[in-house]
mmCIF file of C-alpha atoms in Angstrom:
data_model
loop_
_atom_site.group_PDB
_atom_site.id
_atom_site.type_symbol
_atom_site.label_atom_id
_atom_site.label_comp_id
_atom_site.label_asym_id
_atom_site.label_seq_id
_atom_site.Cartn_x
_atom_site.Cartn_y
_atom_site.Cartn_z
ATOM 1 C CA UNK A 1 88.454 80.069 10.773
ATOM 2 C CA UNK A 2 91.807 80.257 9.460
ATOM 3 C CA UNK A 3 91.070 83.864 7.826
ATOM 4 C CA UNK A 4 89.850 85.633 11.370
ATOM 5 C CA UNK A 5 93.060 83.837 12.505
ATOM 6 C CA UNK A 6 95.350 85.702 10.213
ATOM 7 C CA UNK A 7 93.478 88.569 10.884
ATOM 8 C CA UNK A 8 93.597 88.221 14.443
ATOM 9 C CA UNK A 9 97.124 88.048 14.352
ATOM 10 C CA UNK A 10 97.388 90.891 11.742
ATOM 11 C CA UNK A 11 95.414 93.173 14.114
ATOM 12 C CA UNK A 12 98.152 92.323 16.907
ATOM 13 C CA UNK A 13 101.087 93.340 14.653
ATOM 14 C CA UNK A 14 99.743 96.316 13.705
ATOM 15 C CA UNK A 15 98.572 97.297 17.766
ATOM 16 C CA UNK A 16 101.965 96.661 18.685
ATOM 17 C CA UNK A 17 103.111 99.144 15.273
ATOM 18 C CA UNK A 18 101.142 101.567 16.484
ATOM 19 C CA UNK A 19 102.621 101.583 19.959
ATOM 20 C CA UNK A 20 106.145 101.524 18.750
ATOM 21 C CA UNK A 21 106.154 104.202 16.637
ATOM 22 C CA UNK A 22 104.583 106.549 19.282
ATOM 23 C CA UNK A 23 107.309 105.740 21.668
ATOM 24 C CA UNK A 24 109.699 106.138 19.137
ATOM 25 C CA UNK A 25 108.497 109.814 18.545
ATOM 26 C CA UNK A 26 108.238 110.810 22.138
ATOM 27 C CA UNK A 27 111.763 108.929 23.166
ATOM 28 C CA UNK A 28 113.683 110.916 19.651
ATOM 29 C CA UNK A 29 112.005 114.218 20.257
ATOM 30 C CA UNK A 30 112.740 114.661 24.466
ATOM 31 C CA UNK A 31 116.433 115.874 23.914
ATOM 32 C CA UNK A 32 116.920 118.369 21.300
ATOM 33 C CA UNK A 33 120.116 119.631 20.107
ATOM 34 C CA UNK A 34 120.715 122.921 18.862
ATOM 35 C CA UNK A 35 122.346 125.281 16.231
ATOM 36 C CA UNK A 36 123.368 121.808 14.715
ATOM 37 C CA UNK A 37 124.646 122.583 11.250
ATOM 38 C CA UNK A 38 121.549 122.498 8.282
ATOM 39 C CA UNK A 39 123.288 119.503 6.555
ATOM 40 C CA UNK A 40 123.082 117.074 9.836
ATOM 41 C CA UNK A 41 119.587 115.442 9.759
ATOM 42 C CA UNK A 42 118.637 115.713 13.383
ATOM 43 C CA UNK A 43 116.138 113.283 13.047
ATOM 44 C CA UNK A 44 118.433 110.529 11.548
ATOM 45 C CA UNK A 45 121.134 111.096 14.507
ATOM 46 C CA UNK A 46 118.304 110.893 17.170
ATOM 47 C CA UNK A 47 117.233 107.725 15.651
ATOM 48 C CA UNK A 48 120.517 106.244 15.889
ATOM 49 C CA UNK A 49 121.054 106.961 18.498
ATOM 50 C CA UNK A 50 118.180 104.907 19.997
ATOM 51 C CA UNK A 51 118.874 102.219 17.859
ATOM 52 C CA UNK A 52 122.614 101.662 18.467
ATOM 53 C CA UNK A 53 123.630 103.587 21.262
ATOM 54 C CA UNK A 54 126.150 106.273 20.288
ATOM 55 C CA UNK A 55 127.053 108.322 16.975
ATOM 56 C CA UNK A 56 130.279 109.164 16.188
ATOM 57 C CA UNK A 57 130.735 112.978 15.155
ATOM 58 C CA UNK A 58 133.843 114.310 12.524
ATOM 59 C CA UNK A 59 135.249 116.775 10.012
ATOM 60 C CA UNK A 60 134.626 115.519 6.724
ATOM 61 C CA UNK A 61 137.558 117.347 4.910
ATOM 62 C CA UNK A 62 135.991 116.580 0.991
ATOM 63 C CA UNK A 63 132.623 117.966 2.198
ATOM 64 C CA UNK A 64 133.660 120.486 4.078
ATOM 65 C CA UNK A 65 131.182 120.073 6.365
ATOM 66 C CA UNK A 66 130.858 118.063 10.265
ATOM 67 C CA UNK A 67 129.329 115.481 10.217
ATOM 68 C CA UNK A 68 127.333 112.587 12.705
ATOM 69 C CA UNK A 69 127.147 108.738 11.562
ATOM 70 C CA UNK A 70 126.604 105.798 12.834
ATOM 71 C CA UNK A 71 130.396 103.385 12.969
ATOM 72 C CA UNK A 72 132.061 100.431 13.737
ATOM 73 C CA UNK A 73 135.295 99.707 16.062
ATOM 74 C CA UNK A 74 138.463 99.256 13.842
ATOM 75 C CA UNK A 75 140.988 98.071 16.151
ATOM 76 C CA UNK A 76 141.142 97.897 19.735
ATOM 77 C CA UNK A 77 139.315 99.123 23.076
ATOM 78 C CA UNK A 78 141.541 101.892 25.764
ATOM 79 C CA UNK A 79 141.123 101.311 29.379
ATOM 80 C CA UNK A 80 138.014 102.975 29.354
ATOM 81 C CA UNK A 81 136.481 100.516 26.742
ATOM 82 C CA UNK A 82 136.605 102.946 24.762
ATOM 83 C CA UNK A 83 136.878 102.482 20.545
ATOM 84 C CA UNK A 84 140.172 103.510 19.577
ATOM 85 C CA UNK A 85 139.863 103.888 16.182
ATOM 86 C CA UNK A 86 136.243 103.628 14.339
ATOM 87 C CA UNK A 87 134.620 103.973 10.716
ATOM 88 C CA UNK A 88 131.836 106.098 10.063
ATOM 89 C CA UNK A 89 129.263 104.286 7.596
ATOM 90 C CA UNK A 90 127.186 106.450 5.745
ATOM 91 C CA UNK A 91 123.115 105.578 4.369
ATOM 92 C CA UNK A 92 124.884 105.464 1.030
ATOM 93 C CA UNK A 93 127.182 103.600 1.718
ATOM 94 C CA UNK A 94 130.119 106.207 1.900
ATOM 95 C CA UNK A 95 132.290 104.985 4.491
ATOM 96 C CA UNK A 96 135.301 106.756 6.521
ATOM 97 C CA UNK A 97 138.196 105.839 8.622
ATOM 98 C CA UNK A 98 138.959 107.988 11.619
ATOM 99 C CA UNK A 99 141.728 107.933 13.874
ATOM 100 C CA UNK A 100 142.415 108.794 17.286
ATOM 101 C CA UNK A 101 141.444 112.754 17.880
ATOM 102 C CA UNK A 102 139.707 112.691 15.073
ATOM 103 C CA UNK A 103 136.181 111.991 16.246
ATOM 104 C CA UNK A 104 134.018 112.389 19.079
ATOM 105 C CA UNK A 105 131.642 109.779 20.214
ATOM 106 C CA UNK A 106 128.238 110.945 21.715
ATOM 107 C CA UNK A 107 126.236 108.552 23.282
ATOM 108 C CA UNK A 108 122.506 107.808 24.113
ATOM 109 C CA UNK A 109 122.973 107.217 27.984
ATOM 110 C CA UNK A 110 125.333 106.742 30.743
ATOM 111 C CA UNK A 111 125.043 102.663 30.099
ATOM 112 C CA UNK A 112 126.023 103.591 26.055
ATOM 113 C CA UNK A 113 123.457 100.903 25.492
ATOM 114 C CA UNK A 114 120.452 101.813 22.767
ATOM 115 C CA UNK A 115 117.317 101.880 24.495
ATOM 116 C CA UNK A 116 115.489 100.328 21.677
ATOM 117 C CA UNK A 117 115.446 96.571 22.654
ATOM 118 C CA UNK A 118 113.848 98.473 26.061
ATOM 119 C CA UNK A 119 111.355 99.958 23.784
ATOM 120 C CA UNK A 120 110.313 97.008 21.650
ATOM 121 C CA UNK A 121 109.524 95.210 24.825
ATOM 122 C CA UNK A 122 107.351 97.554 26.212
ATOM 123 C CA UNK A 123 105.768 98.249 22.833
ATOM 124 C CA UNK A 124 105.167 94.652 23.182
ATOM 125 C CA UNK A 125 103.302 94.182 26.636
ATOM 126 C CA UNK A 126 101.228 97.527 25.802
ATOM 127 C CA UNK A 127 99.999 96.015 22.576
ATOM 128 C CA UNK A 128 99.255 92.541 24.420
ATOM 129 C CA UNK A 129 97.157 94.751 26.894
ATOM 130 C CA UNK A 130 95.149 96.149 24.245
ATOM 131 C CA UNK A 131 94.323 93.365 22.461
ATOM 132 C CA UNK A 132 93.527 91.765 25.095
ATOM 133 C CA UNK A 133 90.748 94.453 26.338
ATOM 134 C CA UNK A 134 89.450 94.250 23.183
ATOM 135 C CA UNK A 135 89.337 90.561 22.772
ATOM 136 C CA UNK A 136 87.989 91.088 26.969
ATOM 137 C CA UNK A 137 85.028 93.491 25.579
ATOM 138 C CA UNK A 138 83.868 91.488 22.548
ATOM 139 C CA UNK A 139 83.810 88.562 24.477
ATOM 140 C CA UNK A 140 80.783 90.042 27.192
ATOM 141 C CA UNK A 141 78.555 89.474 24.189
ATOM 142 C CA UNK A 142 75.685 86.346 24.554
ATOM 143 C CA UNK A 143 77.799 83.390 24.054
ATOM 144 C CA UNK A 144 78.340 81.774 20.861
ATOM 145 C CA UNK A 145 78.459 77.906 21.735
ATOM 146 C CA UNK A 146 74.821 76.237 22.586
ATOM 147 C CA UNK A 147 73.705 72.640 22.249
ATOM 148 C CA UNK A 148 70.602 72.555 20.591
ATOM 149 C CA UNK A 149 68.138 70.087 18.498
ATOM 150 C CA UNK A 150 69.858 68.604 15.608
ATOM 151 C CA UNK A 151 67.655 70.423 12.459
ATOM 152 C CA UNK A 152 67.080 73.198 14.736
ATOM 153 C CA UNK A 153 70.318 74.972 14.120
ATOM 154 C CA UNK A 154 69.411 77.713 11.726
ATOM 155 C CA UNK A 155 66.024 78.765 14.024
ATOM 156 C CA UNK A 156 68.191 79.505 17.040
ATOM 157 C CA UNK A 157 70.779 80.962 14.556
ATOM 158 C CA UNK A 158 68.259 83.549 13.688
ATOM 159 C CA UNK A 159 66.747 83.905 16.782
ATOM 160 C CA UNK A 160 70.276 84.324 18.691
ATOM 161 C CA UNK A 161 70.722 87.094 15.929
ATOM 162 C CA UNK A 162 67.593 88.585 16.380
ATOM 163 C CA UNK A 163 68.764 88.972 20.293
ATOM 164 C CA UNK A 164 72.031 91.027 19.272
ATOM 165 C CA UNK A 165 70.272 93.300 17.110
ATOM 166 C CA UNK A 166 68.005 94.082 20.171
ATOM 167 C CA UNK A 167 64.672 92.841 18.674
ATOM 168 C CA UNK A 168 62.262 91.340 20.669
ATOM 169 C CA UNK A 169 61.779 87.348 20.116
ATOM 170 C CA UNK A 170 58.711 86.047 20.331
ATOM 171 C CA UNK A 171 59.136 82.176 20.637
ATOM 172 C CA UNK A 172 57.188 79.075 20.251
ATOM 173 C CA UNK A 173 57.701 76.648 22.697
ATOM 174 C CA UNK A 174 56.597 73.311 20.653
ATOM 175 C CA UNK A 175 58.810 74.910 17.854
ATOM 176 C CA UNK A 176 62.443 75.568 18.926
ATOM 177 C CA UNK A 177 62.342 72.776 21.974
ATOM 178 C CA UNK A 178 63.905 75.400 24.563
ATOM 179 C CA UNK A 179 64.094 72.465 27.235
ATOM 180 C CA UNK A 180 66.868 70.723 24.939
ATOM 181 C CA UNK A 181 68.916 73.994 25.103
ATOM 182 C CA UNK A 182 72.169 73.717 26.695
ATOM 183 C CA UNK A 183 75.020 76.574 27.163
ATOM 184 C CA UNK A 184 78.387 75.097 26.390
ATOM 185 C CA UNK A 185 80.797 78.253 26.886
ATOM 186 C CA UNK A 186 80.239 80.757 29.631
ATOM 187 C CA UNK A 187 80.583 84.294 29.261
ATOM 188 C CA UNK A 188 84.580 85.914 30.180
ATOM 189 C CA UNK A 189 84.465 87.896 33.287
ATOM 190 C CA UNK A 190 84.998 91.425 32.640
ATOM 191 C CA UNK A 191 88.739 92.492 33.439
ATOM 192 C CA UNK A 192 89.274 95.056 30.960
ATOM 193 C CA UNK A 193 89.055 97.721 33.425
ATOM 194 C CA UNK A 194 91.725 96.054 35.233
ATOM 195 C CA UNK A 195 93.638 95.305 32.198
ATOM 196 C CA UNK A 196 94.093 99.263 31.339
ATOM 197 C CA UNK A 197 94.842 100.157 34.587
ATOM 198 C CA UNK A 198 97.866 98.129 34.505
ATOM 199 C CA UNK A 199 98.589 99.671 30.786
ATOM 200 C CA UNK A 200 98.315 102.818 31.842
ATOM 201 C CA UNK A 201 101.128 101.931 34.142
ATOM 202 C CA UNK A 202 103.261 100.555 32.012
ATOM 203 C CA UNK A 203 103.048 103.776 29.772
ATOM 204 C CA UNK A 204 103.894 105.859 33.161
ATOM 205 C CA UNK A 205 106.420 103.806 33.449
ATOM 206 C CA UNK A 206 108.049 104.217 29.744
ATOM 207 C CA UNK A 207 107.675 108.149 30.109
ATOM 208 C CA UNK A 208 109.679 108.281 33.286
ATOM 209 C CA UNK A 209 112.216 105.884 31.260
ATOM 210 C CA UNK A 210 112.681 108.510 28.317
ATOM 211 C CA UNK A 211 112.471 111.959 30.457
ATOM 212 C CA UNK A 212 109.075 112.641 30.325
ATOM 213 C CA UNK A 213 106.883 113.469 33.377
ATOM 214 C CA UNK A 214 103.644 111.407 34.145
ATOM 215 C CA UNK A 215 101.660 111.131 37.465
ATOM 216 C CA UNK A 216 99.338 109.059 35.418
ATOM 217 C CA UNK A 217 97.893 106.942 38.151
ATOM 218 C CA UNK A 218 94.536 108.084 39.661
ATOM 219 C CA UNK A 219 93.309 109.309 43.218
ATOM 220 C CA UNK A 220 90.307 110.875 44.017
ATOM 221 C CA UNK A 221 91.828 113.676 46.670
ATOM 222 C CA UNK A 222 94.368 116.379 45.289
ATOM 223 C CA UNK A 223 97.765 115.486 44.666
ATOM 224 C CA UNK A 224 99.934 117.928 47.106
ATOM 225 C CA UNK A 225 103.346 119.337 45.628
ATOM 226 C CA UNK A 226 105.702 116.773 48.228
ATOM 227 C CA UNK A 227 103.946 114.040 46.261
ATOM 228 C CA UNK A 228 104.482 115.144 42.877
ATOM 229 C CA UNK A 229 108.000 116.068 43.585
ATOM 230 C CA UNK A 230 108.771 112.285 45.042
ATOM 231 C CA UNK A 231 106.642 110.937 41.856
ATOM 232 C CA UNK A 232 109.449 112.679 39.709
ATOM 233 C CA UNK A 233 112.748 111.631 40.941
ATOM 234 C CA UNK A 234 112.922 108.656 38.899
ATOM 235 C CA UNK A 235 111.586 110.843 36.272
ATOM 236 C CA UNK A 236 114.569 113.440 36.879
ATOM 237 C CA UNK A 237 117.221 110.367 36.904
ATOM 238 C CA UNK A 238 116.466 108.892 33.836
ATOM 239 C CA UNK A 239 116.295 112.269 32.154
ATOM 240 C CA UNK A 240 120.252 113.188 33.488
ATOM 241 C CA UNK A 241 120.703 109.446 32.278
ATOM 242 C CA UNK A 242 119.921 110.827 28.728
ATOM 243 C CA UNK A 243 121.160 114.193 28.843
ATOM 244 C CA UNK A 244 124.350 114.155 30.894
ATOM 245 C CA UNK A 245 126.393 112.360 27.635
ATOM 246 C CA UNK A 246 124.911 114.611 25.437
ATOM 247 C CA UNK A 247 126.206 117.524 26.933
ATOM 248 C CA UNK A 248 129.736 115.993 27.391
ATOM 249 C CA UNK A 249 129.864 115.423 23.839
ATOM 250 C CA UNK A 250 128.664 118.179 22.492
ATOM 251 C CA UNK A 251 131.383 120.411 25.563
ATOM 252 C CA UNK A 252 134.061 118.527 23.292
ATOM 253 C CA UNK A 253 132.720 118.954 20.206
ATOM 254 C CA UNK A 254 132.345 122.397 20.242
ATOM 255 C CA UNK A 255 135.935 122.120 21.589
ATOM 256 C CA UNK A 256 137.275 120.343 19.051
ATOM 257 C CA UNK A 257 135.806 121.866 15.544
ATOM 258 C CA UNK A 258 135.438 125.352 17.061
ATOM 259 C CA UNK A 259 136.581 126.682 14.038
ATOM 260 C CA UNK A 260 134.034 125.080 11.640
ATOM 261 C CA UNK A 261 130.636 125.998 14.036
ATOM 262 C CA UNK A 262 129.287 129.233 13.366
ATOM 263 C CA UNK A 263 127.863 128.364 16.617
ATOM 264 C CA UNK A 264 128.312 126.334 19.680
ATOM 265 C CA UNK A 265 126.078 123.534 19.428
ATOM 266 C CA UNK A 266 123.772 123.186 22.732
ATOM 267 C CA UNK A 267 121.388 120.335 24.104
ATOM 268 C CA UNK A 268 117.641 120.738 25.709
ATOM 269 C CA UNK A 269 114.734 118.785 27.081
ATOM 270 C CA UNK A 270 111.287 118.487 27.803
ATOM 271 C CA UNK A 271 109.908 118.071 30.658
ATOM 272 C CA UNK A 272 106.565 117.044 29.544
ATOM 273 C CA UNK A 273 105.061 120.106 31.997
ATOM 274 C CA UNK A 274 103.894 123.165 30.971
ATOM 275 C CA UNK A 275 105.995 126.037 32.079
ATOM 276 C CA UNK A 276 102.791 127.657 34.146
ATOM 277 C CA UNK A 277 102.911 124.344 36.486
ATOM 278 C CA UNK A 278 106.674 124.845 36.757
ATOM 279 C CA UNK A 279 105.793 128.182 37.659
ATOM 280 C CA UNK A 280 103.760 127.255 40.344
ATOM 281 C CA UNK A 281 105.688 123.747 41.887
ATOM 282 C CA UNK A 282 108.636 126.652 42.000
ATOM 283 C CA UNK A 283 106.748 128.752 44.074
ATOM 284 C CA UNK A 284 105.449 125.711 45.992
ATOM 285 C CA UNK A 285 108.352 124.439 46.826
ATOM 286 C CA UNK A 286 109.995 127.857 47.511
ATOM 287 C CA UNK A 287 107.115 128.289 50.346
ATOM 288 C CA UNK A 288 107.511 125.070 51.954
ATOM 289 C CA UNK A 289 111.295 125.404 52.020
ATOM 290 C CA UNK A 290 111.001 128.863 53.343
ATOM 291 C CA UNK A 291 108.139 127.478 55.730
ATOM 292 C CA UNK A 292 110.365 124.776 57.200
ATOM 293 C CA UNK A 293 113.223 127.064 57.611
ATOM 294 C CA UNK A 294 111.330 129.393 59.686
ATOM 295 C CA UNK A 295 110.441 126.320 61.912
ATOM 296 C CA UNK A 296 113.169 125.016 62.155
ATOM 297 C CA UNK A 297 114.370 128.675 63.424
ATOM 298 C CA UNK A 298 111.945 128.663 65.756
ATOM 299 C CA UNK A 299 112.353 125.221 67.278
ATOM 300 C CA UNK A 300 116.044 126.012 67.763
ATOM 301 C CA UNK A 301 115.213 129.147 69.574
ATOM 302 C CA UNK A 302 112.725 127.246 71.856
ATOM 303 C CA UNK A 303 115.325 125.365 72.776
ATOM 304 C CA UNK A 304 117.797 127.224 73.495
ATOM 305 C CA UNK A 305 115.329 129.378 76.079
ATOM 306 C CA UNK A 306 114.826 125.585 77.413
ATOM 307 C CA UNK A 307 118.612 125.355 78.281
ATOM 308 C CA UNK A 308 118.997 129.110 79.828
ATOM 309 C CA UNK A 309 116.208 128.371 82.549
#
């Protein structure tokens, strides 16, 4: 008993891994920045950038080269809460003091908070609805628990076995005593349908979080264009959430080490929608706009004919 137990829990752990890392991949990969210099490990800056928040970027005068590391405040806050002086900490250890004009601070969102406390928590619920289907699914098998006959354990063992394997049982009445039979634990009602409809959710709900767009919930008519477009404006937000700061960063750092980019650095997303159904929600949207216009026009000029008579 204590073994399944360990590996019951050791199952959970590694659901709630698995779930982690793949929102850990989709959250570091929806903003990319680019023409960033070939020493700057991308992936490393996303990362901490989840993790903590903000990167600091500077010139690193012995290396020649610019550079993006996670720091720590050195002294004191502006008006703005803002660090006024910081040091960069490299993997290695390497460590460097910069001063005022010096750096530039990018940071993850408009909060500056790292999203990856948000992350861990969902990783968390999404792994408990897993398991829990699972555990949900297993658990519609014939019950385990019956009262039986004491010396009669090992017949109904084999004959309860027999069952599962789908073999027919023939049974002798005088010999297993079915009237002393008794069924101690019930069968779980099945909710595991219900269970990954409210996952599913909570993944629609992490995409919009990150940038992503999902209209993951189902309905058996159509979806028409006003309804995906109102299913995306959260979706939209959070996305300027992330890439707003980005872009003011990387405005002053192309600013401010001009001279050492060969070019100016840049910042992208995606939008999780393939460009032929951005094609087409364009166009969409372009027709109802133009539709509306034209009766709006056409109202107006009704009633204007209304006041001359």
């Amino acid at each position: 008993m204590k073994q399944k137990t360990i590996n019951s829990q050791l199952t959970n752990y590694k659901t709630y891994l698995h779930y982690r890392k793949n929102m850990l991949r989709l959250a570091t990969n929806v903003l990319n920045i680019k023409n960033v210099p070939k020493f700057i490990d991308l992936a490393y800056v996303n990362k901490i950038l989840l993790q903590n928040g903000s990167i600091v970027w500077f010139y690193d005068d012995v290396l020649d080269k610019l550079m993006a590391l996670p720091y720590v405040n050195l002294a004191g806050l502006d008006v703005y809460y803002r660090p006024y002086r910081v040091q960069a900490i490299g993997a290695n250890g390497a460590t460097y003091n910069l001063n005022p004009g010096e750096f530039v601070i990018m940071y993850d969102n408009t909060l500056r908070e790292p999203l990856m406390p948000d992350i861990v928590n969902t990783a968390e619920r999404l792994a408990m609805c897993r398991r829990i289907c699972d555990i949900n699914i297993v658990q519609q098998k014939t019950p385990r628990v019956w009262q039986v006959p004491k010396g009669m354990e090992k017949s109904f063992k084999d004959a309860i076995n027999e069952i599962d394997a789908m073999q027919d049982l023939i049974v002798g009445y005088d010999g297993l005593g079915l009237e002393n039979v008794n069924l101690c634990l019930q069968p779980a009602p099945f909710v595991a349908d219900k269970i990954e409809e409210y996952r599913v959710k909570l993944w629609s709900e992490f995409l919009s979080e990150i940038g992503i767009s999902s209209v993951s919930y189902q309905k058996k008519e159509r979806l028409i264009s006003d309804e995906v477009t109102y299913s995306l404006g959260g979706t939209v937000c959070f996305r300027q959430d992330r890439f707003t700061p980005r872009q003011d960063a990387i405005e002053e750092i192309n600013e401010k080490f001009k001279d050492i980019l060969t070019k100016p650095l840049e910042v992208e997303f995606y939008d999780g929608l393939p460009t032929t159904l951005r094609e087409v929600e364009s166009e969409v949207m372009g027709n109802d706009i133009q539709q509306l216009s034209v009766l709006s026009n056409n109202t107006e000029t009704k009633q204007n004919a209304t006041g001359a008579i």
